[in-house]
Coordinates of C-alpha atoms in Angstrom, one line a residue:
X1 CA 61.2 150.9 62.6
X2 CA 61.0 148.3 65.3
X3 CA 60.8 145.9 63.2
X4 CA 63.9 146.6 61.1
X5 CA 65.8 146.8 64.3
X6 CA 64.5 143.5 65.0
X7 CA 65.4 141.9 61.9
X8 CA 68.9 143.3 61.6
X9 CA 70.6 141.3 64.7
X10 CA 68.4 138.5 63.8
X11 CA 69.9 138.4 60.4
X12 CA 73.5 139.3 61.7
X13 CA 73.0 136.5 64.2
X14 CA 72.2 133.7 61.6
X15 CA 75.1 134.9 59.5
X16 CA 77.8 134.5 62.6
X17 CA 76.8 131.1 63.5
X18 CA 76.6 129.8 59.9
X19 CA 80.4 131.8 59.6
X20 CA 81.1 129.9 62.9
X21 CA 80.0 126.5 61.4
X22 CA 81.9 126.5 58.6
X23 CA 84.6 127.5 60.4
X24 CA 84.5 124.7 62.8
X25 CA 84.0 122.1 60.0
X26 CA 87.2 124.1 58.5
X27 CA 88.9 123.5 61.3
X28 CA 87.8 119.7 61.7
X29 CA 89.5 119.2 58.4
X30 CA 92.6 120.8 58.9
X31 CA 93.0 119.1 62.3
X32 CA 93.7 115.2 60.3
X33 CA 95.6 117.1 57.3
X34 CA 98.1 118.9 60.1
X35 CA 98.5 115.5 62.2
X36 CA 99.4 114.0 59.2
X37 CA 102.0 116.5 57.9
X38 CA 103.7 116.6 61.7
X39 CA 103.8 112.9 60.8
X40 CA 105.3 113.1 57.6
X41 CA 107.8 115.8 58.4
X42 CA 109.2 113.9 61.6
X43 CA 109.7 111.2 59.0
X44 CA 112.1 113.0 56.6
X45 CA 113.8 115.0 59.9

C-alpha cells in the first residue's frame, strides 16, 4: 500500500513536468511565429 501511494505522485509528478516542458517549448515557438505575424499585419494595416 505504501508503496503504491508512493509511486502514484511520483508518476503524476513526472507527467506535469514533461506536460510543462512541452508546453514551454510550445510556447518558445509560438513566441517568433506571433512577432512575426504582429509584423506582417502592421504591414498590410
Amino acid at each position: 500500500m505504501m508503496n503504491c501511494i508512493g509511486t502514484v505522485p511520483h508518476e503524476w509528478g513526472m507527467n506535469v513536468l514533461h506536460l510543462w516542458g512541452a508546453k514551454a517549448v510550445s510556447d518558445k515557438m509560438k513566441q517568433p511565429i506571433n512577432q512575426i505575424h504582429r509584423a506582417h499585419v502592421t504591414i498590410l494595416s
